[in-house]
PDB file of C-alpha atoms and ligand atoms in Angstrom:
ATOM      1  CA  UNK L   1     -17.019 -31.016  -3.566  1.00  0.00           C
ATOM      2  CA  UNK L   2     -17.541 -28.150  -1.741  1.00  0.00           C
ATOM      3  CA  UNK L   3     -17.797 -24.731  -4.164  1.00  0.00           C
ATOM      4  CA  UNK L   4     -15.047 -22.437  -4.088  1.00  0.00           C
ATOM      5  CA  UNK L   5     -15.900 -19.220  -2.211  1.00  0.00           C
ATOM      6  CA  UNK L   6     -15.083 -17.405  -5.147  1.00  0.00           C
ATOM      7  CA  UNK L   7     -15.296 -18.090  -8.569  1.00  0.00           C
ATOM      8  CA  UNK L   8     -12.020 -17.787 -10.232  1.00  0.00           C
ATOM      9  CA  UNK L   9     -12.817 -17.991 -13.996  1.00  0.00           C
ATOM     10  CA  UNK L  10     -10.675 -20.859 -15.686  1.00  0.00           C
ATOM     11  CA  UNK L  11      -9.344 -18.476 -19.077  1.00  0.00           C
ATOM     12  CA  UNK L  12      -8.071 -16.091 -15.839  1.00  0.00           C
ATOM     13  CA  UNK L  13      -6.167 -18.805 -14.271  1.00  0.00           C
ATOM     14  CA  UNK L  14      -4.614 -19.888 -18.029  1.00  0.00           C
ATOM     15  CA  UNK L  15      -3.521 -16.449 -18.731  1.00  0.00           C
ATOM     16  CA  UNK L  16      -2.350 -16.185 -14.930  1.00  0.00           C
ATOM     17  CA  UNK L  17      -0.191 -19.865 -15.571  1.00  0.00           C
ATOM     18  CA  UNK L  18       1.320 -18.253 -19.240  1.00  0.00           C
ATOM     19  CA  UNK L  19       1.813 -14.703 -17.960  1.00  0.00           C
ATOM     20  CA  UNK L  20       5.801 -13.840 -17.445  1.00  0.00           C
ATOM     21  CA  UNK L  21       5.550 -10.382 -16.588  1.00  0.00           C
ATOM     22  CA  UNK L  22       3.050  -9.626 -13.870  1.00  0.00           C
ATOM     23  CA  UNK L  23       2.794  -6.488 -12.041  1.00  0.00           C
ATOM     24  CA  UNK L  24       0.754  -5.767  -8.533  1.00  0.00           C
ATOM     25  CA  UNK L  25      -0.372  -2.372  -7.170  1.00  0.00           C
ATOM     26  CA  UNK L  26      -1.895  -3.022  -3.468  1.00  0.00           C
ATOM     27  CA  UNK L  27      -3.658  -0.413  -1.418  1.00  0.00           C
ATOM     28  CA  UNK L  28      -4.994  -0.149   1.736  1.00  0.00           C
ATOM     29  CA  UNK L  29      -7.852  -2.771   0.467  1.00  0.00           C
ATOM     30  CA  UNK L  30      -5.678  -5.562   1.256  1.00  0.00           C
ATOM     31  CA  UNK L  31      -4.270  -4.815   4.484  1.00  0.00           C
ATOM     32  CA  UNK L  32      -7.541  -3.919   6.257  1.00  0.00           C
ATOM     33  CA  UNK L  33      -8.014  -7.841   6.601  1.00  0.00           C
ATOM     34  CA  UNK L  34      -4.951  -7.208   8.847  1.00  0.00           C
ATOM     35  CA  UNK L  35      -6.875  -4.818  10.942  1.00  0.00           C
ATOM     36  CA  UNK L  36      -5.245  -1.805   9.684  1.00  0.00           C
ATOM     37  CA  UNK L  37      -7.545   0.546   9.194  1.00  0.00           C
ATOM     38  CA  UNK L  38      -7.960   2.258   5.688  1.00  0.00           C
ATOM     39  CA  UNK L  39      -7.809   6.095   5.299  1.00  0.00           C
ATOM     40  CA  UNK L  40     -11.752   6.014   4.985  1.00  0.00           C
ATOM     41  CA  UNK L  41     -11.959   3.819   8.124  1.00  0.00           C
ATOM     42  CA  UNK L  42      -9.010   5.249   9.928  1.00  0.00           C
ATOM     43  CA  UNK L  43     -10.408   7.664  11.764  1.00  0.00           C
ATOM     44  CA  UNK L  44     -12.293   6.230  15.453  1.00  0.00           C
ATOM     45  CA  UNK L  45     -11.737   7.078  18.781  1.00  0.00           C
ATOM     46  CA  UNK L  46      -9.423   9.665  20.010  1.00  0.00           C
ATOM     47  CA  UNK L  47      -8.499  10.354  15.867  1.00  0.00           C
ATOM     48  CA  UNK L  48     -12.618  10.635  15.212  1.00  0.00           C
ATOM     49  CA  UNK L  49     -12.344  13.932  14.573  1.00  0.00           C
ATOM     50  CA  UNK L  50      -9.530  14.782  11.946  1.00  0.00           C
ATOM     51  CA  UNK L  51      -9.837  14.014   8.861  1.00  0.00           C
ATOM     52  CA  UNK L  52      -6.224  11.886   7.036  1.00  0.00           C
ATOM     53  CA  UNK L  53      -6.113  14.418   4.236  1.00  0.00           C
ATOM     54  CA  UNK L  54      -5.296  17.097   7.942  1.00  0.00           C
ATOM     55  CA  UNK L  55      -3.271  15.420   9.287  1.00  0.00           C
ATOM     56  CA  UNK L  56      -0.899  13.822   6.792  1.00  0.00           C
ATOM     57  CA  UNK L  57       1.016  17.190   5.032  1.00  0.00           C
ATOM     58  CA  UNK L  58       3.371  19.008   5.730  1.00  0.00           C
ATOM     59  CA  UNK L  59       1.450  22.516   6.550  1.00  0.00           C
ATOM     60  CA  UNK L  60      -0.300  20.038   9.095  1.00  0.00           C
ATOM     61  CA  UNK L  61       2.802  19.528  11.002  1.00  0.00           C
ATOM     62  CA  UNK L  62       4.165  22.714  11.025  1.00  0.00           C
ATOM     63  CA  UNK L  63       0.849  24.201  12.505  1.00  0.00           C
ATOM     64  CA  UNK L  64       0.566  21.090  14.857  1.00  0.00           C
ATOM     65  CA  UNK L  65       3.667  18.886  14.739  1.00  0.00           C
ATOM     66  CA  UNK L  66       2.899  16.934  18.304  1.00  0.00           C
ATOM     67  CA  UNK L  67      -0.809  15.589  16.536  1.00  0.00           C
ATOM     68  CA  UNK L  68       0.826  15.150  13.786  1.00  0.00           C
ATOM     69  CA  UNK L  69       3.940  12.451  15.464  1.00  0.00           C
ATOM     70  CA  UNK L  70       1.456  11.471  18.107  1.00  0.00           C
ATOM     71  CA  UNK L  71      -1.302  10.124  15.279  1.00  0.00           C
ATOM     72  CA  UNK L  72       2.010   8.466  13.425  1.00  0.00           C
ATOM     73  CA  UNK L  73       2.862   7.295  16.518  1.00  0.00           C
ATOM     74  CA  UNK L  74      -0.638   5.746  16.862  1.00  0.00           C
ATOM     75  CA  UNK L  75      -0.860   4.231  13.494  1.00  0.00           C
ATOM     76  CA  UNK L  76       2.723   3.064  14.540  1.00  0.00           C
ATOM     77  CA  UNK L  77       2.183   0.506  16.695  1.00  0.00           C
ATOM     78  CA  UNK L  78      -0.779  -0.168  14.838  1.00  0.00           C
ATOM     79  CA  UNK L  79       0.326  -1.686  12.148  1.00  0.00           C
ATOM     80  CA  UNK L  80       3.976  -3.333  14.831  1.00  0.00           C
ATOM     81  CA  UNK L  81       0.946  -5.485  15.820  1.00  0.00           C
ATOM     82  CA  UNK L  82      -1.162  -6.421  12.734  1.00  0.00           C
ATOM     83  CA  UNK L  83      -0.028  -9.571  11.335  1.00  0.00           C
ATOM     84  CA  UNK L  84       0.129 -10.888   7.372  1.00  0.00           C
ATOM     85  CA  UNK L  85      -3.596 -11.822   6.334  1.00  0.00           C
ATOM     86  CA  UNK L  86      -3.722 -14.785   3.576  1.00  0.00           C
ATOM     87  CA  UNK L  87      -4.201 -11.741   0.676  1.00  0.00           C
ATOM     88  CA  UNK L  88      -0.694 -10.755   1.356  1.00  0.00           C
ATOM     89  CA  UNK L  89       0.657 -13.783   1.616  1.00  0.00           C
ATOM     90  CA  UNK L  90      -1.140 -15.518  -1.621  1.00  0.00           C
ATOM     91  CA  UNK L  91       1.077 -12.034  -3.171  1.00  0.00           C
ATOM     92  CA  UNK L  92       4.124 -13.508  -1.879  1.00  0.00           C
ATOM     93  CA  UNK L  93       3.184 -16.979  -3.568  1.00  0.00           C
ATOM     94  CA  UNK L  94       2.704 -15.800  -7.237  1.00  0.00           C
ATOM     95  CA  UNK L  95       6.113 -13.911  -6.907  1.00  0.00           C
ATOM     96  CA  UNK L  96       7.588 -17.583  -6.322  1.00  0.00           C
ATOM     97  CA  UNK L  97       5.401 -18.525 -10.221  1.00  0.00           C
ATOM     98  CA  UNK L  98       6.719 -15.255 -12.407  1.00  0.00           C
ATOM     99  CA  UNK L  99       9.089 -14.844 -13.886  1.00  0.00           C
ATOM    100  CA  UNK L 100       9.704 -10.938 -13.706  1.00  0.00           C
ATOM    101  CA  UNK L 101       7.216 -10.545 -10.822  1.00  0.00           C
ATOM    102  CA  UNK L 102       6.902  -6.527  -9.055  1.00  0.00           C
ATOM    103  CA  UNK L 103       4.336  -5.169  -6.302  1.00  0.00           C
ATOM    104  CA  UNK L 104       4.280  -1.267  -6.267  1.00  0.00           C
ATOM    105  CA  UNK L 105       2.110  -0.901  -3.245  1.00  0.00           C
ATOM    106  CA  UNK L 106       0.655   2.380  -1.663  1.00  0.00           C
ATOM    107  CA  UNK L 107       0.874   1.078   1.955  1.00  0.00           C
ATOM    108  CA  UNK L 108       3.173   2.223   4.182  1.00  0.00           C
ATOM    109  CA  UNK L 109       2.622  -0.656   6.495  1.00  0.00           C
ATOM    110  CA  UNK L 110       5.127  -2.885   5.615  1.00  0.00           C
ATOM    111  CA  UNK L 111       2.819  -6.194   6.087  1.00  0.00           C
ATOM    112  CA  UNK L 112       4.098  -7.642   1.775  1.00  0.00           C
ATOM    113  CA  UNK L 113       7.650  -7.747   3.066  1.00  0.00           C
ATOM    114  CA  UNK L 114       7.003  -9.238   6.501  1.00  0.00           C
ATOM    115  CA  UNK L 115       4.876 -11.815   4.726  1.00  0.00           C
ATOM    116  CA  UNK L 116       7.559 -13.007   2.160  1.00  0.00           C
ATOM    117  CA  UNK L 117       7.557 -10.411  -0.757  1.00  0.00           C
ATOM    118  CA  UNK L 118      11.102  -9.736  -2.573  1.00  0.00           C
ATOM    119  CA  UNK L 119       9.906  -7.129  -5.064  1.00  0.00           C
ATOM    120  CA  UNK L 120       8.415  -4.834  -3.036  1.00  0.00           C
ATOM    121  CA  UNK L 121       7.720  -1.196  -4.419  1.00  0.00           C
ATOM    122  CA  UNK L 122       7.376   1.468  -1.703  1.00  0.00           C
ATOM    123  CA  UNK L 123       5.405   4.324  -3.226  1.00  0.00           C
ATOM    124  CA  UNK L 124       4.394   6.517   0.105  1.00  0.00           C
ATOM    125  CA  UNK L 125       7.467   4.829   2.382  1.00  0.00           C
ATOM    126  CA  UNK L 126       7.119   3.530   5.242  1.00  0.00           C
ATOM    127  CA  UNK L 127       5.888   4.184   8.489  1.00  0.00           C
ATOM    128  CA  UNK L 128       8.250   2.228  10.746  1.00  0.00           C
ATOM    129  CA  UNK L 129      11.117   4.263   9.311  1.00  0.00           C
ATOM    130  CA  UNK L 130      11.381   7.559  10.773  1.00  0.00           C
ATOM    131  CA  UNK L 131      13.517  10.441   9.541  1.00  0.00           C
ATOM    132  CA  UNK L 132      14.744  14.662   9.941  1.00  0.00           C
ATOM    133  CA  UNK L 133      13.190  17.467   8.727  1.00  0.00           C
ATOM    134  CA  UNK L 134      16.193  19.409   7.851  1.00  0.00           C
ATOM    135  CA  UNK L 135      19.060  16.656   6.821  1.00  0.00           C
ATOM    136  CA  UNK L 136      16.666  13.662   5.735  1.00  0.00           C
ATOM    137  CA  UNK L 137      18.598  11.686   8.489  1.00  0.00           C
ATOM    138  CA  UNK L 138      17.072   8.168   8.438  1.00  0.00           C
ATOM    139  CA  UNK L 139      16.626   7.512  12.727  1.00  0.00           C
ATOM    140  CA  UNK L 140      15.867   3.845  14.674  1.00  0.00           C
ATOM    141  CA  UNK L 141      16.045   4.829  18.252  1.00  0.00           C
ATOM    142  CA  UNK L 142      15.069   8.303  19.182  1.00  0.00           C
ATOM    143  CA  UNK L 143      13.718  10.019  23.054  1.00  0.00           C
ATOM    144  CA  UNK L 144      10.626  11.431  23.462  1.00  0.00           C
ATOM    145  CA  UNK L 145      11.064  12.310  27.270  1.00  0.00           C
ATOM    146  CA  UNK L 146      11.462  15.402  27.174  1.00  0.00           C
ATOM    147  CA  UNK L 147      10.535  16.938  23.506  1.00  0.00           C
ATOM    148  CA  UNK L 148       7.523  15.760  21.228  1.00  0.00           C
ATOM    149  CA  UNK L 149       8.518  15.297  18.869  1.00  0.00           C
ATOM    150  CA  UNK L 150      11.835  13.682  18.983  1.00  0.00           C
ATOM    151  CA  UNK L 151      14.857  15.368  17.622  1.00  0.00           C
ATOM    152  CA  UNK L 152      17.215  13.764  15.291  1.00  0.00           C
ATOM    153  CA  UNK L 153      20.811  12.960  17.268  1.00  0.00           C
ATOM    154  CA  UNK L 154      22.855  14.674  14.877  1.00  0.00           C
ATOM    155  CA  UNK L 155      21.170  17.438  13.277  1.00  0.00           C
ATOM    156  CA  UNK L 156      18.392  18.386  16.077  1.00  0.00           C
ATOM    157  CA  UNK L 157      15.324  19.264  13.817  1.00  0.00           C
ATOM    158  CA  UNK L 158      12.594  17.541  14.588  1.00  0.00           C
ATOM    159  CA  UNK L 159      11.745  14.203  13.623  1.00  0.00           C
ATOM    160  CA  UNK L 160       8.538  12.825  11.624  1.00  0.00           C
ATOM    161  CA  UNK L 161       7.478   9.432   9.662  1.00  0.00           C
ATOM    162  CA  UNK L 162       9.572   8.562   6.724  1.00  0.00           C
ATOM    163  CA  UNK L 163       5.542   8.794   4.707  1.00  0.00           C
ATOM    164  CA  UNK L 164       5.098  10.766   1.712  1.00  0.00           C
ATOM    165  CA  UNK L 165       2.997  13.389   2.523  1.00  0.00           C
ATOM    166  CA  UNK L 166       0.015  14.595   0.296  1.00  0.00           C
ATOM    167  CA  UNK L 167       1.852  17.158  -1.429  1.00  0.00           C
ATOM    168  CA  UNK L 168       4.699  15.691  -1.322  1.00  0.00           C
ATOM    169  CA  UNK L 169       7.117  13.618  -3.782  1.00  0.00           C
ATOM    170  CA  UNK L 170       7.309  10.128  -4.377  1.00  0.00           C
ATOM    171  CA  UNK L 171      10.118   8.626  -4.511  1.00  0.00           C
ATOM    172  CA  UNK L 172      11.637   9.121  -7.531  1.00  0.00           C
ATOM    173  CA  UNK L 173      13.523   6.118  -8.549  1.00  0.00           C
ATOM    174  CA  UNK L 174      10.675   3.694  -6.758  1.00  0.00           C
ATOM    175  CA  UNK L 175       8.354   5.989  -9.474  1.00  0.00           C
ATOM    176  CA  UNK L 176      10.756   5.139 -12.109  1.00  0.00           C
ATOM    177  CA  UNK L 177      10.694   1.485 -11.580  1.00  0.00           C
ATOM    178  CA  UNK L 178       7.114   1.233 -10.958  1.00  0.00           C
ATOM    179  CA  UNK L 179       6.220   2.633 -14.435  1.00  0.00           C
ATOM    180  CA  UNK L 180       8.320   0.897 -16.316  1.00  0.00           C
ATOM    181  CA  UNK L 181       7.107  -2.196 -14.431  1.00  0.00           C
ATOM    182  CA  UNK L 182       3.452  -0.994 -15.055  1.00  0.00           C
ATOM    183  CA  UNK L 183       4.454  -0.714 -19.136  1.00  0.00           C
ATOM    184  CA  UNK L 184       5.799  -3.836 -19.868  1.00  0.00           C
ATOM    185  CA  UNK L 185       3.357  -6.116 -17.841  1.00  0.00           C
ATOM    186  CA  UNK L 186       1.878  -8.786 -19.282  1.00  0.00           C
ATOM    187  CA  UNK L 187      -0.873  -8.579 -16.573  1.00  0.00           C
ATOM    188  CA  UNK L 188      -1.386  -5.899 -14.289  1.00  0.00           C
ATOM    189  CA  UNK L 189      -3.656  -7.223 -10.691  1.00  0.00           C
ATOM    190  CA  UNK L 190      -4.976  -3.857  -9.215  1.00  0.00           C
ATOM    191  CA  UNK L 191      -5.407  -4.839  -5.373  1.00  0.00           C
ATOM    192  CA  UNK L 192      -7.463  -3.164  -2.182  1.00  0.00           C
ATOM    193  CA  UNK L 193      -6.620   0.445  -3.943  1.00  0.00           C
ATOM    194  CA  UNK L 194      -9.524   3.060  -4.669  1.00  0.00           C
ATOM    195  CA  UNK L 195      -7.843   3.886  -7.432  1.00  0.00           C
ATOM    196  CA  UNK L 196      -8.321   7.301  -6.367  1.00  0.00           C
ATOM    197  CA  UNK L 197      -4.320   8.895  -5.260  1.00  0.00           C
ATOM    198  CA  UNK L 198      -2.470  10.342  -7.388  1.00  0.00           C
ATOM    199  CA  UNK L 199       0.006   9.035  -9.420  1.00  0.00           C
ATOM    200  CA  UNK L 200      -0.452   5.515  -8.350  1.00  0.00           C
ATOM    201  CA  UNK L 201      -3.739   6.020  -9.447  1.00  0.00           C
ATOM    202  CA  UNK L 202      -2.187   6.277 -13.168  1.00  0.00           C
ATOM    203  CA  UNK L 203      -0.979   2.672 -12.983  1.00  0.00           C
ATOM    204  CA  UNK L 204      -3.173   0.634 -14.562  1.00  0.00           C
ATOM    205  CA  UNK L 205      -4.664   2.733 -17.057  1.00  0.00           C
ATOM    206  CA  UNK L 206      -0.643   3.229 -18.202  1.00  0.00           C
ATOM    207  CA  UNK L 207      -0.741  -0.990 -18.074  1.00  0.00           C
ATOM    208  CA  UNK L 208      -3.239  -1.086 -20.013  1.00  0.00           C
ATOM    209  CA  UNK L 209      -2.489   1.302 -22.649  1.00  0.00           C
ATOM    210  CA  UNK L 210       0.530  -1.196 -23.147  1.00  0.00           C
ATOM    211  CA  UNK L 211      -1.541  -3.873 -23.759  1.00  0.00           C
ATOM    212  CA  UNK L 212      -2.144  -5.556 -20.073  1.00  0.00           C
ATOM    213  CA  UNK L 213      -4.974  -7.450 -18.988  1.00  0.00           C
ATOM    214  CA  UNK L 214      -6.363  -5.501 -16.108  1.00  0.00           C
ATOM    215  CA  UNK L 215      -7.011  -7.980 -13.334  1.00  0.00           C
ATOM    216  CA  UNK L 216      -9.208  -5.281 -10.633  1.00  0.00           C
ATOM    217  CA  UNK L 217      -9.875  -6.876  -6.667  1.00  0.00           C
ATOM    218  CA  UNK L 218     -11.673  -4.741  -4.126  1.00  0.00           C
ATOM    219  CA  UNK L 219     -15.941  -5.575  -3.304  1.00  0.00           C
ATOM    220  CA  UNK L 220     -16.541  -2.291  -4.574  1.00  0.00           C
ATOM    221  CA  UNK L 221     -16.524  -0.744  -7.939  1.00  0.00           C
ATOM    222  CA  UNK L 222     -13.622   2.040  -8.311  1.00  0.00           C
ATOM    223  CA  UNK L 223     -12.596   4.580 -11.359  1.00  0.00           C
ATOM    224  CA  UNK L 224     -11.009   1.718 -12.319  1.00  0.00           C
ATOM    225  CA  UNK L 225     -13.363  -1.502 -12.551  1.00  0.00           C
ATOM    226  CA  UNK L 226     -14.724  -0.356 -15.963  1.00  0.00           C
ATOM    227  CA  UNK L 227     -11.408  -0.720 -18.092  1.00  0.00           C
ATOM    228  CA  UNK L 228     -10.751  -4.279 -16.490  1.00  0.00           C
ATOM    229  CA  UNK L 229     -10.939  -7.472 -18.357  1.00  0.00           C
ATOM    230  CA  UNK L 230     -11.711  -8.824 -14.967  1.00  0.00           C
ATOM    231  CA  UNK L 231     -13.017  -7.279 -12.039  1.00  0.00           C
ATOM    232  CA  UNK L 232     -12.783 -10.031  -8.538  1.00  0.00           C
ATOM    233  CA  UNK L 233     -15.505  -8.833  -6.371  1.00  0.00           C
ATOM    234  CA  UNK L 234     -14.547  -9.435  -2.966  1.00  0.00           C
ATOM    235  CA  UNK L 235     -11.881  -9.115  -0.062  1.00  0.00           C
ATOM    236  CA  UNK L 236      -8.958  -9.790  -0.899  1.00  0.00           C
ATOM    237  CA  UNK L 237      -7.880 -12.371   1.784  1.00  0.00           C
ATOM    238  CA  UNK L 238     -10.354 -14.592   0.418  1.00  0.00           C
ATOM    239  CA  UNK L 239     -10.057 -13.461  -4.055  1.00  0.00           C
ATOM    240  CA  UNK L 240      -5.930 -13.531  -4.652  1.00  0.00           C
ATOM    241  CA  UNK L 241      -5.607 -17.301  -1.649  1.00  0.00           C
ATOM    242  CA  UNK L 242      -8.881 -18.721  -4.174  1.00  0.00           C
ATOM    243  CA  UNK L 243      -6.856 -17.366  -7.205  1.00  0.00           C
ATOM    244  CA  UNK L 244      -3.701 -19.295  -5.967  1.00  0.00           C
ATOM    245  CA  UNK L 245      -5.096 -22.162  -5.947  1.00  0.00           C
ATOM    246  CA  UNK L 246      -6.437 -23.277  -9.748  1.00  0.00           C
ATOM    247  CA  UNK L 247      -3.692 -21.734 -11.195  1.00  0.00           C
ATOM    248  CA  UNK L 248      -0.703 -23.551  -8.965  1.00  0.00           C
ATOM    249  CA  UNK L 249      -2.501 -25.106  -6.447  1.00  0.00           C
TER     250      UNK L 249
HETATM  251  P1  NAD X   1      -8.267   3.607  -0.170  1.00  0.00           P
HETATM  252  O1  NAD X   1      -8.364   3.915   1.809  1.00  0.00           O
HETATM  253  O2  NAD X   1      -8.224   5.616  -0.579  1.00  0.00           O
HETATM  254  O3  NAD X   1      -8.615   2.519  -0.470  1.00  0.00           O
HETATM  255  C1  NAD X   1      -9.743   1.764  -0.226  1.00  0.00           C
HETATM  256  C2  NAD X   1     -10.188   0.591  -0.714  1.00  0.00           C
HETATM  257  O4  NAD X   1      -9.891  -0.558  -0.620  1.00  0.00           O
HETATM  258  C3  NAD X   1     -11.715   1.089  -1.564  1.00  0.00           C
HETATM  259  O5  NAD X   1     -11.470   0.800  -2.241  1.00  0.00           O
HETATM  260  C4  NAD X   1     -11.819  -0.086  -0.312  1.00  0.00           C
HETATM  261  O6  NAD X   1     -13.706  -1.232  -1.768  1.00  0.00           O
HETATM  262  C5  NAD X   1     -11.033  -1.888  -1.192  1.00  0.00           C
HETATM  263  N1  NAD X   1     -11.314  -2.517  -0.345  1.00  0.00           N
HETATM  264  C6  NAD X   1     -11.803  -2.827   1.520  1.00  0.00           C
HETATM  265  N2  NAD X   1     -11.570  -3.605   2.078  1.00  0.00           N
HETATM  266  C7  NAD X   1     -11.267  -4.281   1.630  1.00  0.00           C
HETATM  267  C8  NAD X   1     -10.886  -6.029   1.380  1.00  0.00           C
HETATM  268  N3  NAD X   1     -10.790  -6.422   2.169  1.00  0.00           N
HETATM  269  N4  NAD X   1      -9.880  -6.586   0.204  1.00  0.00           N
HETATM  270  C9  NAD X   1      -9.883  -5.636  -1.015  1.00  0.00           C
HETATM  271  N5  NAD X   1      -9.884  -4.398  -0.528  1.00  0.00           N
HETATM  272  C10 NAD X   1     -10.622  -4.150   0.069  1.00  0.00           C
HETATM  273  O7  NAD X   1      -6.872   2.983  -0.089  1.00  0.00           O
HETATM  274  P2  NAD X   1      -5.360   3.364  -1.220  1.00  0.00           P
HETATM  275  O8  NAD X   1      -6.710   3.045  -2.602  1.00  0.00           O
HETATM  276  O9  NAD X   1      -4.642   2.438  -0.509  1.00  0.00           O
HETATM  277  O10 NAD X   1      -4.840   4.792  -1.327  1.00  0.00           O
HETATM  278  C11 NAD X   1      -5.279   5.933  -0.218  1.00  0.00           C
HETATM  279  C12 NAD X   1      -3.823   6.259   0.834  1.00  0.00           C
HETATM  280  O11 NAD X   1      -3.814   5.823   1.988  1.00  0.00           O
HETATM  281  C13 NAD X   1      -2.845   5.466   0.169  1.00  0.00           C
HETATM  282  O12 NAD X   1      -1.876   6.868  -0.540  1.00  0.00           O
HETATM  283  C14 NAD X   1      -1.730   4.938   1.367  1.00  0.00           C
HETATM  284  O13 NAD X   1      -0.683   5.196   1.412  1.00  0.00           O
HETATM  285  C15 NAD X   1      -3.064   5.184   2.574  1.00  0.00           C
HETATM  286  N6  NAD X   1      -2.862   4.283   3.336  1.00  0.00           N
HETATM  287  C16 NAD X   1      -2.038   3.359   3.600  1.00  0.00           C
HETATM  288  C17 NAD X   1      -2.403   2.443   5.093  1.00  0.00           C
HETATM  289  C18 NAD X   1      -1.435   0.893   5.160  1.00  0.00           C
HETATM  290  O14 NAD X   1      -0.152   1.368   4.977  1.00  0.00           O
HETATM  291  N7  NAD X   1      -2.298   0.222   5.374  1.00  0.00           N
HETATM  292  C19 NAD X   1      -3.472   2.517   5.410  1.00  0.00           C
HETATM  293  C20 NAD X   1      -4.710   3.397   5.597  1.00  0.00           C
HETATM  294  C21 NAD X   1      -4.073   4.932   4.438  1.00  0.00           C
END
């Protein structure tokens, strides 16, 4: 028999099999294998001279709305072409086995839903949605032949992506649901996140304080690693299928 690429402790497979309440937090790393760059890698080619922190802010949009709109148009196209990878698919599979499952994501790419995940809490919005600055109207069709950014057909204010920029508040309901899911979890998986962007970074620590077993999946060490009972060092597209296989395979 061939040796599995990732060694999953048998004890962890048992804990997962018995789990009643499982909460997952994902970050940009889970989509890296779908070709969606993480923030640290995102700035290539045309965009290499900008830092994301300088583009993903209300101040950046006020200063140069065209530049910010075009950066998001590029990323919107990139994510629309991307496909869910085995990591996304494994999470959709795990959801089918757990009575109370929540998937909290910081990603704006919608790949979890496209992989079949149903209980998804989007903390930072979704890049495929566009809304207007003044009325918060969600707009599906716009005309960018006259002006960039285009304007809202309902109120005339400028359009922007429906994502949470640095310095903006997170959606209240999704954030409250995320805290509840963290604090009531018996097992908490933190996947592909640098655990540096607040408030999401506090969720696994809150789960731990409330008694959850913490599992981290990341090729790199993060501020969470020392607090995790299981640190699975590898790419989520490899580790997550390897976790599902011995547990429910
Ligand atoms: P981050 O870029 O700060 O960190 C990514 C983490 O993923 C790192 O710890 C890295 O080691 C890990 N990683 C890289 N490749 C991996 C792989 N194959 N498998 C598992 N882990 C891998 O991302 P973050 O923690 O999500 O926070 C930054 C912000 O970036 C978030 O607010 C998020 O909204 C935004 N963002 C989202 C997307 C997306 O929607 N896909 C892309 C870029 C940035």
